[in-house]
Amino acid sequence: MGEHTVTSFDEELEHIDRLIRDMGDLAGSMLAGSTRALLTSDNALAQRVVSDDAIMDAKQRELDDASVTLIAKRQPMAQDLRAVVGAIRMAADLERVGDLAKNIAKRVGAVGQTSTPRNLSHSIDTMATLVLEQVNKVIGHYVARDAEALKTLRADDEKIDIQYTAVFRELLTYMMEDPRNITACTHLLFCAKNLERIGDHVTNIAENAYYVMTGTLLPANRPKVDETAAMSAA
Amino acid sequence: MGEHTVTSFDEELEHIDRLIRDMGDLAGSMLAGSTRALLTSDNALAQRVVSDDAIMDAKQRELDDASVTLIAKRQPMAQDLRAVVGAIRMAADLERVGDLAKNIAKRVGAVGQTSTPRNLSHSIDTMATLVLEQVNKVIGHYVARDAEALKTLRADDEKIDIQYTAVFRELLTYMMEDPRNITACTHLLFCAKNLERIGDHVTNIAENAYYVMTGTLLPANRPKVDETAAMSAA
């Protein structure tokens, strides 16, 4: 768009909205790519995820710039201002999801040197699938402006936490069984933790999206428990 | 302050600024408390850090509300708008520092069940001291409006990363030496990772503070490398 083009307020809001959707799609594909790379030791795919993160960062900068420019130029009132500030926050969380997927991708090489037990792969795959569903749903509900669905979605984060606790326990067990597993399992621990954190970012995104749509906050957070923080090996 | 009190624009900006300083002080004390609790197995202190996180969250909400209200009511132009948006971002990073300190505190119980080797305690202590210095400095430079000092500070994050790599390596070694160390070392790995991430948040805070003060971005990020992502045990 040339700088002399006159854009309407709605077009500017639509631009910001489209960036959120782009970032959401990219977050989903980075997450899917990084976990597939991890479970199939696909170094080329891992490298692609790492490169994609630069695109994510550029989109976030574009959104931030567009938002601040819009506020300064248009001086929007309550509802529209809320939408713009909400978009800035959603973008920050989506960018973090990209970072976390990149971090998983960067561990593919270190993990791939040893063979992951089949059961463990299955547990991690289950967890990754849950997280990916959440990422895709939160963007879907945002695009569909479905505030009610966002409430349910937030509650689903609990399933991810339960699966994380199971994976954490399994990893400790494998490390104790054979010290040769320790390096790979340590990287897998961080991968599982990253997936759990992506779940938390989805929760934040859901809360911000709800606020953008309704102007009210979701009822108080469910108490957030990472049970593994106090966990010893069985 | 009663709702009928008439406040000036400068007073409102000052209120936001004071909240940033409060959050910075709290982040520093939570970090100091959590690492001291970790290294001395002090469960009562750990519990205090966990409680402090609720105060941090409340301060962030207060800052967010004050910022959005200010933008809506005062419709600030470029420089002031930048200060407000920058404050929202700084607050988000400070809140994350509090979360990470809380997560360290929550692991004190699980780690305390075993005795940490003296060398390892020393390495973690060194790392924690570096991180705490960074947290205190970034808030100090912000309060003093010292943009030049913020540049140097960002470069210092490298020292933290080097120390993190050393701690990571030590922890893998202890786990391999004796499987009974695995549970405690796993929690310590996450603690070290949290400290490293706090360093990253300090970098973000420095960048936002610089932008708030000068209106320009700091030169491109130093390439961010977590060397441990690709690391195998020696």
XYZ file of C-alpha atoms in Angstrom, chain A residues 89-213:
125
model
C -1.362 -8.716 23.698
C -2.580 -11.607 21.561
C 0.312 -11.007 19.179
C 2.793 -11.105 22.071
C 1.473 -14.512 23.132
C 1.476 -15.865 19.581
C 5.063 -14.743 19.155
C 5.960 -16.653 22.329
C 4.241 -19.772 20.963
C 6.486 -19.456 17.901
C 9.563 -19.106 20.134
C 8.645 -22.212 22.076
C 8.054 -24.233 18.893
C 11.429 -23.034 17.619
C 13.038 -24.169 20.851
C 11.534 -27.651 20.384
C 12.858 -27.704 16.823
C 16.344 -26.770 18.005
C 16.424 -29.815 20.276
C 15.652 -32.283 17.465
C 19.334 -32.887 16.738
C 20.272 -33.554 20.362
C 17.321 -35.891 20.954
C 17.681 -37.744 17.661
C 21.057 -39.150 18.643
C 19.295 -41.704 20.838
C 16.155 -43.661 20.124
C 13.104 -42.580 22.043
C 11.119 -45.449 23.554
C 7.869 -46.045 21.718
C 5.638 -45.447 24.781
C 7.313 -42.160 25.459
C 6.902 -41.002 21.851
C 3.242 -41.871 22.135
C 2.816 -39.804 25.328
C 4.560 -36.794 23.836
C 2.539 -37.128 20.646
C -0.695 -37.195 22.650
C 0.352 -34.056 24.506
C 1.406 -32.253 21.316
C -1.909 -33.138 19.647
C -3.865 -31.672 22.572
C -1.815 -28.476 22.461
C -2.135 -28.117 18.693
C -5.911 -28.513 18.931
C -5.970 -25.705 21.488
C -3.907 -23.383 19.294
C -6.101 -24.037 16.261
C -9.315 -23.677 18.285
C -8.422 -20.387 19.942
C -7.716 -18.782 16.572
C -10.834 -20.359 15.092
C -13.047 -19.016 17.890
C -11.430 -15.598 17.586
C -12.047 -15.476 13.833
C -15.630 -16.690 14.358
C -16.081 -14.175 17.214
C -17.385 -17.028 19.370
C -16.923 -15.720 22.923
C -18.805 -18.613 24.548
C -16.504 -21.209 22.970
C -13.479 -19.376 24.426
C -14.719 -20.136 27.949
C -14.766 -23.886 27.328
C -11.425 -23.760 25.642
C -9.737 -22.268 28.646
C -10.967 -25.138 30.805
C -9.382 -27.647 28.408
C -5.893 -26.491 29.390
C -6.232 -28.854 32.339
C -6.008 -31.873 30.013
C -2.646 -30.625 28.793
C -1.378 -30.243 32.342
C -2.439 -33.774 33.235
C -0.659 -35.154 30.188
C 2.436 -33.087 31.001
C 2.562 -34.576 34.479
C 2.398 -38.071 32.966
C 5.187 -37.312 30.474
C 7.348 -35.769 33.212
C 6.986 -38.891 35.343
C 7.803 -41.192 32.410
C 10.910 -39.203 31.568
C 12.254 -39.390 35.123
C 11.719 -43.141 35.063
C 13.632 -43.601 31.797
C 16.508 -41.522 33.089
C 16.759 -43.629 36.213
C 16.565 -46.892 34.312
C 19.555 -46.086 32.145
C 21.942 -43.141 32.457
C 22.474 -43.243 28.686
C 18.922 -41.893 28.351
C 19.651 -38.812 30.435
C 20.745 -36.383 27.736
C 17.881 -37.152 25.364
C 15.337 -37.247 28.166
C 16.520 -33.891 29.487
C 15.857 -32.318 26.092
C 12.488 -34.068 25.916
C 11.669 -32.683 29.370
C 12.205 -29.181 28.047
C 10.136 -29.988 24.951
C 7.273 -31.213 27.140
C 7.586 -28.126 29.330
C 7.460 -25.954 26.191
C 4.243 -27.683 25.111
C 2.761 -27.073 28.551
C 3.735 -23.413 28.313
C 2.167 -23.100 24.877
C -1.030 -24.277 26.565
C -0.685 -21.399 29.042
C -0.234 -18.916 26.208
C -3.397 -20.270 24.566
C -5.187 -19.546 27.844
C -3.889 -15.963 27.761
C -4.945 -15.605 24.134
C -8.426 -16.904 24.962
C -8.724 -14.396 27.816
C -7.607 -11.481 25.658
C -9.813 -12.540 22.758
C -12.796 -12.751 25.123
C -12.033 -9.287 26.457
C -11.698 -7.872 22.948
C -15.078 -9.310 21.943
